[in-house]
mmCIF file of C-alpha atoms in Angstrom:
data_model
loop_
_atom_site.group_PDB
_atom_site.id
_atom_site.type_symbol
_atom_site.label_atom_id
_atom_site.label_comp_id
_atom_site.label_asym_id
_atom_site.label_seq_id
_atom_site.Cartn_x
_atom_site.Cartn_y
_atom_site.Cartn_z
ATOM 1 C CA UNK L 1073 126.148 101.526 104.273
ATOM 2 C CA UNK L 1074 128.329 99.566 106.700
ATOM 3 C CA UNK L 1075 129.032 95.867 106.337
ATOM 4 C CA UNK L 1076 126.793 94.994 109.279
ATOM 5 C CA UNK L 1077 123.834 96.903 107.757
ATOM 6 C CA UNK L 1078 124.410 95.281 104.377
ATOM 7 C CA UNK L 1079 124.645 91.807 105.901
ATOM 8 C CA UNK L 1080 121.461 92.382 107.884
ATOM 9 C CA UNK L 1081 119.628 93.462 104.733
ATOM 10 C CA UNK L 1082 120.820 90.457 102.765
ATOM 11 C CA UNK L 1083 119.709 88.110 105.525
ATOM 12 C CA UNK L 1084 116.273 89.749 105.686
ATOM 13 C CA UNK L 1085 115.951 89.721 101.892
ATOM 14 C CA UNK L 1086 116.793 86.027 101.785
ATOM 15 C CA UNK L 1087 114.091 85.377 104.362
ATOM 16 C CA UNK L 1088 111.641 87.419 102.309
ATOM 17 C CA UNK L 1089 112.540 85.459 99.164
ATOM 18 C CA UNK L 1090 111.673 82.206 100.940
ATOM 19 C CA UNK L 1091 108.465 83.720 102.300
ATOM 20 C CA UNK L 1092 107.497 84.861 98.791
ATOM 21 C CA UNK L 1093 107.762 81.285 97.521
ATOM 22 C CA UNK L 1094 105.297 80.131 100.155
ATOM 23 C CA UNK L 1095 103.046 83.115 99.546
ATOM 24 C CA UNK L 1096 102.614 82.133 95.909
ATOM 25 C CA UNK L 1097 101.402 78.710 97.005
ATOM 26 C CA UNK L 1098 99.132 80.126 99.695
ATOM 27 C CA UNK L 1099 98.226 83.724 98.804
ATOM 28 C CA UNK L 1100 96.592 85.949 101.402
ATOM 29 C CA UNK L 1101 93.907 88.399 100.342
ATOM 30 C CA UNK L 1102 94.863 91.468 102.375
ATOM 31 C CA UNK L 1103 93.681 94.258 100.065
ATOM 32 C CA UNK L 1104 90.578 94.280 97.878
ATOM 33 C CA UNK L 1105 90.281 97.267 95.558
ATOM 34 C CA UNK L 1106 86.900 98.507 94.368
ATOM 35 C CA UNK L 1107 87.183 100.704 91.280
ATOM 36 C CA UNK L 1108 83.745 102.231 91.619
ATOM 37 C CA UNK L 1109 83.943 104.294 88.448
ATOM 38 C CA UNK L 1110 86.222 105.499 85.684
ATOM 39 C CA UNK L 1111 84.470 108.848 85.630
ATOM 40 C CA UNK L 1112 86.516 111.736 86.956
ATOM 41 C CA UNK L 1113 86.055 115.475 87.428
ATOM 42 C CA UNK L 1114 89.726 116.028 86.531
ATOM 43 C CA UNK L 1115 91.638 115.119 83.382
ATOM 44 C CA UNK L 1116 95.113 114.239 84.598
ATOM 45 C CA UNK L 1117 97.905 114.201 82.041
ATOM 46 C CA UNK L 1118 99.379 110.958 83.407
ATOM 47 C CA UNK L 1119 96.272 108.933 84.351
ATOM 48 C CA UNK L 1120 97.182 105.244 84.363
ATOM 49 C CA UNK L 1121 93.575 104.198 83.744
ATOM 50 C CA UNK L 1122 92.890 106.894 81.134
ATOM 51 C CA UNK L 1123 89.840 107.854 83.169
ATOM 52 C CA UNK L 1124 87.147 109.747 81.329
ATOM 53 C CA UNK L 1125 87.945 108.099 78.002
ATOM 54 C CA UNK L 1126 85.386 105.560 76.775
ATOM 55 C CA UNK L 1127 83.976 104.996 80.262
ATOM 56 C CA UNK L 1128 82.657 101.410 80.436
ATOM 57 C CA UNK L 1129 79.208 100.530 81.708
ATOM 58 C CA UNK L 1130 79.464 100.417 85.487
ATOM 59 C CA UNK L 1131 78.333 97.716 87.866
ATOM 60 C CA UNK L 1132 74.987 98.359 89.545
ATOM 61 C CA UNK L 1133 74.881 98.995 93.263
ATOM 62 C CA UNK L 1134 73.525 95.544 93.959
ATOM 63 C CA UNK L 1135 76.566 93.861 92.406
ATOM 64 C CA UNK L 1136 78.963 95.626 94.774
ATOM 65 C CA UNK L 1137 76.738 94.934 97.792
ATOM 66 C CA UNK L 1138 76.372 91.276 96.900
ATOM 67 C CA UNK L 1139 80.136 90.886 96.484
ATOM 68 C CA UNK L 1140 80.749 92.502 99.873
ATOM 69 C CA UNK L 1141 78.344 90.011 101.457
ATOM 70 C CA UNK L 1142 80.163 87.122 99.777
ATOM 71 C CA UNK L 1143 83.656 88.258 100.740
ATOM 72 C CA UNK L 1144 82.508 88.888 104.314
ATOM 73 C CA UNK L 1145 81.209 85.312 104.505
ATOM 74 C CA UNK L 1146 84.049 83.580 102.640
ATOM 75 C CA UNK L 1147 86.859 85.456 104.420
ATOM 76 C CA UNK L 1148 85.266 85.705 107.861
ATOM 77 C CA UNK L 1149 87.910 86.224 110.517
ATOM 78 C CA UNK L 1150 90.448 87.603 108.049
ATOM 79 C CA UNK L 1151 88.664 90.266 106.048
ATOM 80 C CA UNK L 1152 90.797 92.134 103.533
ATOM 81 C CA UNK L 1153 91.039 95.884 103.757
ATOM 82 C CA UNK L 1154 88.672 97.467 101.246
ATOM 83 C CA UNK L 1155 90.378 100.120 99.119
ATOM 84 C CA UNK L 1156 87.881 102.325 97.293
ATOM 85 C CA UNK L 1157 89.082 104.161 94.221
ATOM 86 C CA UNK L 1158 88.198 105.339 90.719
ATOM 87 C CA UNK L 1159 88.262 107.578 88.659
ATOM 88 C CA UNK L 1160 86.932 109.802 91.377
ATOM 89 C CA UNK L 1161 84.915 107.458 93.618
ATOM 90 C CA UNK L 1162 82.802 110.232 95.126
ATOM 91 C CA UNK L 1163 81.145 110.726 91.725
ATOM 92 C CA UNK L 1164 79.150 107.514 92.295
ATOM 93 C CA UNK L 1165 75.731 108.479 93.601
ATOM 94 C CA UNK L 1166 75.640 105.245 95.605
ATOM 95 C CA UNK L 1167 79.119 105.766 97.098
ATOM 96 C CA UNK L 1168 77.933 106.043 100.674
ATOM 97 C CA UNK L 1169 75.466 103.165 100.301
ATOM 98 C CA UNK L 1170 78.361 100.897 99.294
ATOM 99 C CA UNK L 1171 80.886 101.984 101.927
ATOM 100 C CA UNK L 1172 78.323 102.101 104.735
ATOM 101 C CA UNK L 1173 77.378 98.521 103.896
ATOM 102 C CA UNK L 1174 81.052 97.532 104.004
ATOM 103 C CA UNK L 1175 81.402 99.203 107.395
ATOM 104 C CA UNK L 1176 78.391 97.348 108.786
ATOM 105 C CA UNK L 1177 79.916 94.060 107.620
ATOM 106 C CA UNK L 1178 83.115 94.796 109.541
ATOM 107 C CA UNK L 1179 85.435 95.825 106.724
ATOM 108 C CA UNK L 1180 88.197 98.318 107.395
ATOM 109 C CA UNK L 1181 88.140 100.646 104.424
ATOM 110 C CA UNK L 1182 90.058 103.520 102.901
ATOM 111 C CA UNK L 1183 89.809 105.655 99.808
ATOM 112 C CA UNK L 1184 91.937 107.241 97.105
ATOM 113 C CA UNK L 1185 90.583 110.570 95.852
ATOM 114 C CA UNK L 1186 91.610 113.844 94.252
ATOM 115 C CA UNK L 1187 90.058 115.603 97.245
ATOM 116 C CA UNK L 1188 88.222 118.277 95.287
ATOM 117 C CA UNK L 1189 84.731 117.098 96.313
ATOM 118 C CA UNK L 1190 85.467 116.723 100.027
ATOM 119 C CA UNK L 1191 83.560 119.497 101.744
ATOM 120 C CA UNK L 1192 83.254 119.677 105.535
ATOM 121 C CA UNK L 1193 79.948 117.802 105.314
ATOM 122 C CA UNK L 1194 81.433 115.071 103.088
ATOM 123 C CA UNK L 1195 84.395 114.661 105.444
ATOM 124 C CA UNK L 1196 82.042 114.300 108.406
ATOM 125 C CA UNK L 1197 79.968 111.707 106.586
ATOM 126 C CA UNK L 1198 83.106 109.756 105.620
ATOM 127 C CA UNK L 1199 83.981 109.622 109.302
ATOM 128 C CA UNK L 1200 80.498 108.395 110.198
ATOM 129 C CA UNK L 1201 80.761 105.723 107.471
ATOM 130 C CA UNK L 1202 83.862 104.306 109.155
ATOM 131 C CA UNK L 1203 86.575 105.375 106.724
ATOM 132 C CA UNK L 1204 89.966 104.727 108.328
ATOM 133 C CA UNK L 1205 92.489 106.050 105.809
ATOM 134 C CA UNK L 1206 92.477 108.308 102.778
ATOM 135 C CA UNK L 1207 95.059 109.184 100.138
ATOM 136 C CA UNK L 1208 94.678 112.540 98.392
ATOM 137 C CA UNK L 1209 96.652 113.401 95.249
ATOM 138 C CA UNK L 1210 98.631 116.644 95.352
ATOM 139 C CA UNK L 1211 101.293 116.801 92.662
ATOM 140 C CA UNK L 1212 102.824 120.228 93.179
ATOM 141 C CA UNK L 1213 102.158 123.803 94.114
ATOM 142 C CA UNK L 1214 99.302 125.669 92.448
ATOM 143 C CA UNK L 1215 100.551 126.347 88.913
ATOM 144 C CA UNK L 1216 102.016 122.891 88.388
ATOM 145 C CA UNK L 1217 99.204 120.940 90.046
ATOM 146 C CA UNK L 1218 96.436 122.705 88.109
ATOM 147 C CA UNK L 1219 98.282 122.185 84.824
ATOM 148 C CA UNK L 1220 99.090 118.531 85.584
ATOM 149 C CA UNK L 1221 95.498 117.837 86.556
ATOM 150 C CA UNK L 1222 94.135 119.977 83.697
ATOM 151 C CA UNK L 1223 91.585 121.372 86.132
ATOM 152 C CA UNK L 1224 91.223 125.062 87.108
ATOM 153 C CA UNK L 1225 91.582 125.755 90.833
ATOM 154 C CA UNK L 1226 92.313 122.092 91.519
ATOM 155 C CA UNK L 1227 95.084 123.007 93.964
ATOM 156 C CA UNK L 1228 92.874 125.147 96.219
ATOM 157 C CA UNK L 1229 90.058 122.594 96.196
ATOM 158 C CA UNK L 1230 92.435 119.719 96.982
ATOM 159 C CA UNK L 1231 94.079 121.597 99.847
ATOM 160 C CA UNK L 1232 90.637 122.455 101.208
ATOM 161 C CA UNK L 1233 89.692 118.772 101.013
ATOM 162 C CA UNK L 1234 92.813 117.816 102.955
ATOM 163 C CA UNK L 1235 92.052 120.382 105.654
ATOM 164 C CA UNK L 1236 88.453 119.168 105.962
ATOM 165 C CA UNK L 1237 89.626 115.572 106.361
ATOM 166 C CA UNK L 1238 92.221 116.473 108.984
ATOM 167 C CA UNK L 1239 89.513 118.074 111.099
ATOM 168 C CA UNK L 1240 87.844 114.663 111.428
ATOM 169 C CA UNK L 1241 90.842 112.846 112.962
ATOM 170 C CA UNK L 1242 91.093 109.863 110.613
ATOM 171 C CA UNK L 1243 93.716 107.175 111.200
ATOM 172 C CA UNK L 1244 95.845 108.440 108.291
ATOM 173 C CA UNK L 1245 95.279 111.351 105.939
ATOM 174 C CA UNK L 1246 97.987 110.906 103.342
ATOM 175 C CA UNK L 1247 99.052 113.140 100.489
ATOM 176 C CA UNK L 1248 100.369 111.346 97.409
ATOM 177 C CA UNK L 1249 102.556 112.898 94.732
ATOM 178 C CA UNK L 1250 103.505 111.673 91.280
ATOM 179 C CA UNK L 1251 107.046 112.872 90.586
ATOM 180 C CA UNK L 1252 108.053 113.899 87.063
ATOM 181 C CA UNK L 1253 111.041 115.672 85.539
ATOM 182 C CA UNK L 1254 109.047 118.883 85.806
ATOM 183 C CA UNK L 1255 108.307 118.802 89.562
ATOM 184 C CA UNK L 1256 111.350 116.896 90.864
ATOM 185 C CA UNK L 1257 113.196 120.124 91.586
ATOM 186 C CA UNK L 1258 110.313 121.662 93.564
ATOM 187 C CA UNK L 1259 109.654 118.859 96.067
ATOM 188 C CA UNK L 1260 111.031 120.896 98.953
ATOM 189 C CA UNK L 1261 108.512 123.632 98.200
ATOM 190 C CA UNK L 1262 105.683 121.100 98.144
ATOM 191 C CA UNK L 1263 106.980 119.558 101.371
ATOM 192 C CA UNK L 1264 106.583 122.932 103.064
ATOM 193 C CA UNK L 1265 102.986 123.192 101.827
ATOM 194 C CA UNK L 1266 102.172 119.763 103.264
ATOM 195 C CA UNK L 1267 104.057 120.504 106.472
ATOM 196 C CA UNK L 1268 101.938 123.619 106.973
ATOM 197 C CA UNK L 1269 98.744 121.651 106.317
ATOM 198 C CA UNK L 1270 100.089 119.002 108.742
ATOM 199 C CA UNK L 1271 99.144 115.888 106.777
ATOM 200 C CA UNK L 1272 99.739 112.575 108.550
ATOM 201 C CA UNK L 1273 102.029 111.179 105.842
ATOM 202 C CA UNK L 1274 103.369 111.854 102.355
ATOM 203 C CA UNK L 1275 103.808 109.158 99.715
ATOM 204 C CA UNK L 1276 105.851 109.873 96.605
ATOM 205 C CA UNK L 1277 106.245 107.746 93.504
ATOM 206 C CA UNK L 1278 107.769 108.308 90.106
ATOM 207 C CA UNK L 1279 105.510 108.723 87.099
ATOM 208 C CA UNK L 1280 104.986 105.286 85.543
ATOM 209 C CA UNK L 1281 105.040 104.326 81.849
ATOM 210 C CA UNK L 1282 101.359 103.349 81.873
ATOM 211 C CA UNK L 1283 98.104 104.838 80.604
ATOM 212 C CA UNK L 1284 98.268 108.418 79.350
ATOM 213 C CA UNK L 1285 101.817 108.756 80.712
ATOM 214 C CA UNK L 1286 102.935 106.663 77.726
ATOM 215 C CA UNK L 1287 102.107 109.696 75.600
ATOM 216 C CA UNK L 1288 104.454 112.023 77.519
ATOM 217 C CA UNK L 1289 107.912 110.370 77.632
ATOM 218 C CA UNK L 1290 109.485 113.750 78.349
ATOM 219 C CA UNK L 1291 108.013 113.582 81.866
ATOM 220 C CA UNK L 1292 109.563 110.203 82.717
ATOM 221 C CA UNK L 1293 112.391 110.188 85.256
ATOM 222 C CA UNK L 1294 115.830 109.001 84.239
ATOM 223 C CA UNK L 1295 117.582 106.546 86.554
ATOM 224 C CA UNK L 1296 119.619 109.477 87.897
ATOM 225 C CA UNK L 1297 116.360 111.330 88.578
ATOM 226 C CA UNK L 1298 114.993 108.290 90.401
ATOM 227 C CA UNK L 1299 117.976 108.238 92.712
ATOM 228 C CA UNK L 1300 117.607 111.981 93.356
ATOM 229 C CA UNK L 1301 113.998 111.315 94.391
ATOM 230 C CA UNK L 1302 115.063 108.450 96.655
ATOM 231 C CA UNK L 1303 117.777 110.608 98.237
ATOM 232 C CA UNK L 1304 115.181 113.306 98.932
ATOM 233 C CA UNK L 1305 112.889 110.791 100.658
ATOM 234 C CA UNK L 1306 115.727 109.221 102.636
ATOM 235 C CA UNK L 1307 116.777 112.656 103.858
ATOM 236 C CA UNK L 1308 113.284 113.492 105.085
ATOM 237 C CA UNK L 1309 112.955 110.134 106.839
ATOM 238 C CA UNK L 1310 116.301 110.646 108.566
ATOM 239 C CA UNK L 1311 114.876 113.926 109.889
ATOM 240 C CA UNK L 1312 111.904 112.003 111.296
ATOM 241 C CA UNK L 1313 109.234 113.036 108.795
ATOM 242 C CA UNK L 1314 106.580 110.471 107.692
ATOM 243 C CA UNK L 1315 107.626 110.473 104.039
ATOM 244 C CA UNK L 1316 107.720 107.260 102.019
ATOM 245 C CA UNK L 1317 108.307 105.922 98.538
ATOM 246 C CA UNK L 1318 105.509 103.946 96.881
ATOM 247 C CA UNK L 1319 105.385 100.162 96.801
ATOM 248 C CA UNK L 1320 106.574 100.076 93.187
ATOM 249 C CA UNK L 1321 109.948 98.641 92.128
ATOM 250 C CA UNK L 1322 113.016 96.966 93.523
ATOM 251 C CA UNK L 1323 115.425 99.744 94.506
ATOM 252 C CA UNK L 1324 118.655 97.875 95.273
ATOM 253 C CA UNK L 1325 120.227 97.278 98.659
ATOM 254 C CA UNK L 1326 121.353 100.909 99.066
ATOM 255 C CA UNK L 1327 117.754 102.126 99.224
ATOM 256 C CA UNK L 1328 115.570 99.192 100.238
ATOM 257 C CA UNK L 1329 114.206 99.887 103.748
ATOM 258 C CA UNK L 1330 115.794 103.344 103.625
ATOM 259 C CA UNK L 1331 112.860 105.005 101.854
ATOM 260 C CA UNK L 1332 109.977 102.797 102.974
ATOM 261 C CA UNK L 1333 109.250 100.591 105.964
ATOM 262 C CA UNK L 1334 109.958 97.218 104.390
ATOM 263 C CA UNK L 1335 111.450 95.615 101.306
ATOM 264 C CA UNK L 1336 109.985 95.424 97.822
ATOM 265 C CA UNK L 1337 107.335 92.780 97.200
ATOM 266 C CA UNK L 1338 104.849 93.161 94.361
ATOM 267 C CA UNK L 1339 101.449 92.584 95.993
ATOM 268 C CA UNK L 1340 99.591 91.834 92.760
ATOM 269 C CA UNK L 1341 97.738 88.543 92.990
ATOM 270 C CA UNK L 1342 99.359 87.442 96.252
ATOM 271 C CA UNK L 1343 98.043 90.088 98.658
ATOM 272 C CA UNK L 1344 95.909 92.199 96.333
ATOM 273 C CA UNK L 1345 92.893 91.704 94.080
ATOM 274 C CA UNK L 1346 90.731 94.282 92.354
ATOM 275 C CA UNK L 1347 87.220 94.621 91.048
ATOM 276 C CA UNK L 1348 87.089 96.975 88.088
ATOM 277 C CA UNK L 1349 84.157 99.247 87.410
ATOM 278 C CA UNK L 1350 82.745 96.813 84.828
ATOM 279 C CA UNK L 1351 83.101 93.808 87.157
ATOM 280 C CA UNK L 1352 86.358 92.429 85.784
ATOM 281 C CA UNK L 1353 88.579 90.733 88.364
ATOM 282 C CA UNK L 1354 92.257 91.585 88.346
ATOM 283 C CA UNK L 1355 95.226 92.140 90.601
ATOM 284 C CA UNK L 1356 96.770 95.629 90.860
ATOM 285 C CA UNK L 1357 94.553 98.164 89.095
ATOM 286 C CA UNK L 1358 97.610 99.764 87.481
ATOM 287 C CA UNK L 1359 98.441 96.577 85.581
ATOM 288 C CA UNK L 1360 97.799 96.585 81.842
ATOM 289 C CA UNK L 1361 94.249 95.348 81.264
ATOM 290 C CA UNK L 1362 94.467 92.577 78.701
ATOM 291 C CA UNK L 1363 93.054 89.047 78.366
ATOM 292 C CA UNK L 1364 95.850 87.331 80.283
ATOM 293 C CA UNK L 1365 95.720 89.733 83.238
ATOM 294 C CA UNK L 1366 91.913 89.762 83.605
ATOM 295 C CA UNK L 1367 91.014 86.724 85.711
ATOM 296 C CA UNK L 1368 87.241 86.749 85.417
ATOM 297 C CA UNK L 1369 84.192 88.914 86.048
ATOM 298 C CA UNK L 1370 82.004 88.939 89.161
ATOM 299 C CA UNK L 1371 78.841 88.945 87.060
ATOM 300 C CA UNK L 1372 79.585 85.391 85.920
ATOM 301 C CA UNK L 1373 82.422 84.051 88.124
ATOM 302 C CA UNK L 1374 82.688 83.190 91.809
ATOM 303 C CA UNK L 1375 85.208 85.718 93.155
ATOM 304 C CA UNK L 1376 86.554 83.502 95.930
ATOM 305 C CA UNK L 1377 87.064 80.599 93.553
ATOM 306 C CA UNK L 1378 88.844 82.902 91.092
ATOM 307 C CA UNK L 1379 91.131 84.162 93.867
ATOM 308 C CA UNK L 1380 92.008 80.663 94.977
ATOM 309 C CA UNK L 1381 92.328 78.952 91.593
ATOM 310 C CA UNK L 1382 93.446 81.557 89.055
ATOM 311 C CA UNK L 1383 95.969 84.452 89.138
ATOM 312 C CA UNK L 1384 98.730 82.110 87.939
ATOM 313 C CA UNK L 1385 100.262 84.894 85.822
ATOM 314 C CA UNK L 1386 100.776 86.908 89.018
ATOM 315 C CA UNK L 1387 101.979 83.986 91.125
ATOM 316 C CA UNK L 1388 104.808 82.998 88.808
ATOM 317 C CA UNK L 1389 107.984 85.118 88.975
ATOM 318 C CA UNK L 1390 108.145 87.551 86.082
ATOM 319 C CA UNK L 1391 111.890 86.919 85.941
ATOM 320 C CA UNK L 1392 111.232 83.417 84.599
ATOM 321 C CA UNK L 1393 110.009 85.048 81.375
ATOM 322 C CA UNK L 1394 112.939 87.420 80.887
ATOM 323 C CA UNK L 1395 116.525 86.577 79.913
ATOM 324 C CA UNK L 1396 117.744 89.944 81.232
ATOM 325 C CA UNK L 1397 116.293 89.187 84.634
ATOM 326 C CA UNK L 1398 117.658 85.650 84.849
ATOM 327 C CA UNK L 1399 121.212 86.945 84.591
ATOM 328 C CA UNK L 1400 120.808 89.667 87.238
ATOM 329 C CA UNK L 1401 122.567 89.350 90.601
ATOM 330 C CA UNK L 1402 119.444 90.668 92.369
ATOM 331 C CA UNK L 1403 116.979 88.322 90.688
ATOM 332 C CA UNK L 1404 116.208 86.421 93.906
ATOM 333 C CA UNK L 1405 115.101 89.652 95.586
ATOM 334 C CA UNK L 1406 113.443 91.446 92.664
ATOM 335 C CA UNK L 1407 112.072 88.508 90.639
ATOM 336 C CA UNK L 1408 111.360 90.734 87.678
ATOM 337 C CA UNK L 1409 109.904 93.718 89.514
ATOM 338 C CA UNK L 1410 106.354 95.054 89.487
ATOM 339 C CA UNK L 1411 103.526 93.597 87.434
ATOM 340 C CA UNK L 1412 102.122 97.039 86.625
ATOM 341 C CA UNK L 1413 105.264 98.149 84.765
ATOM 342 C CA UNK L 1414 105.842 94.869 82.929
ATOM 343 C CA UNK L 1415 105.862 94.873 79.133
ATOM 344 C CA UNK L 1416 103.610 91.870 78.443
ATOM 345 C CA UNK L 1417 104.257 92.023 74.703
ATOM 346 C CA UNK L 1418 108.044 91.771 74.988
ATOM 347 C CA UNK L 1419 108.380 90.131 78.418
ATOM 348 C CA UNK L 1420 110.687 92.651 80.013
ATOM 349 C CA UNK L 1421 110.552 95.175 82.818
ATOM 350 C CA UNK L 1422 109.974 98.765 81.719
ATOM 351 C CA UNK L 1423 111.384 100.254 84.937
ATOM 352 C CA UNK L 1424 114.633 98.734 86.208
ATOM 353 C CA UNK L 1425 116.965 100.933 88.246
ATOM 354 C CA UNK L 1426 119.661 98.250 88.241
ATOM 355 C CA UNK L 1427 119.700 97.650 84.480
ATOM 356 C CA UNK L 1428 119.464 101.284 83.422
ATOM 357 C CA UNK L 1429 121.888 102.954 85.829
#
């Protein structure tokens, strides 16, 4: 990276650091996640939410509809994007009732899914319900994907779901891939699969030390592996392909803006809030669910008031709680990293490419 590029990045990062300070004082609700269910028709090895295990009692339809009405009224003129997820959200019998109501209220909405339930008819109905974007998980070619998802024929069903969605001309049909030590070396092969399908974009992210992935440390990427992944993405972007790294983690000045469109900023609690399947209010759904990270519950708390008056744990730099972070040269740009990979028991970042290189 030349001096002029480095200087430009530093200047932009300094501007972002100042913006982040103001954002904590005046957060902007840009993304509202609805975790409709923790039920899933797959049993993924790495699942961050441990879906399918001890599924909590789910909110009734009326609770989701009522919350949509409230958010539409309280945030009129600046509605957040509604991000529908699970578990597998299509397992909710009232899925279309909820998203069609959101569409009528003027919400832009998208969905995260494993794609296996998306027939041609489902894809058509998603289009009619106003879905704008969709992210479908595809973690490798057939043998790896089926084993990773612990679901027979998952690969074929997911690819079929992608093809059915692409026929409907959505704004963005994205494939997402969790990268582990086991599939890092076969990304080029998976790229060719997705190129042939002609997905609109491909989002890659490293497996995170959360949920069931905590039980499989042998799948975690080393720092060297992380950089190999970032080099792969940078190479594809230089060739003009719509490949990106996930929003997670500060990557250092060599990679920031090289592998995604903008610099790292953890959205939890400043841009993003979530409603969990039991009604709990949180920030990023991947964040450890514990008393200090749960901000309330929509069955007893006013969501808008919670958004405006709570979330302090997410609006205070994580770096203020960590001696390692305070001494880092990049602390002004990273500020402790992502909330979802923070060790809340020991107040340190579990994934730090600067510390562990």
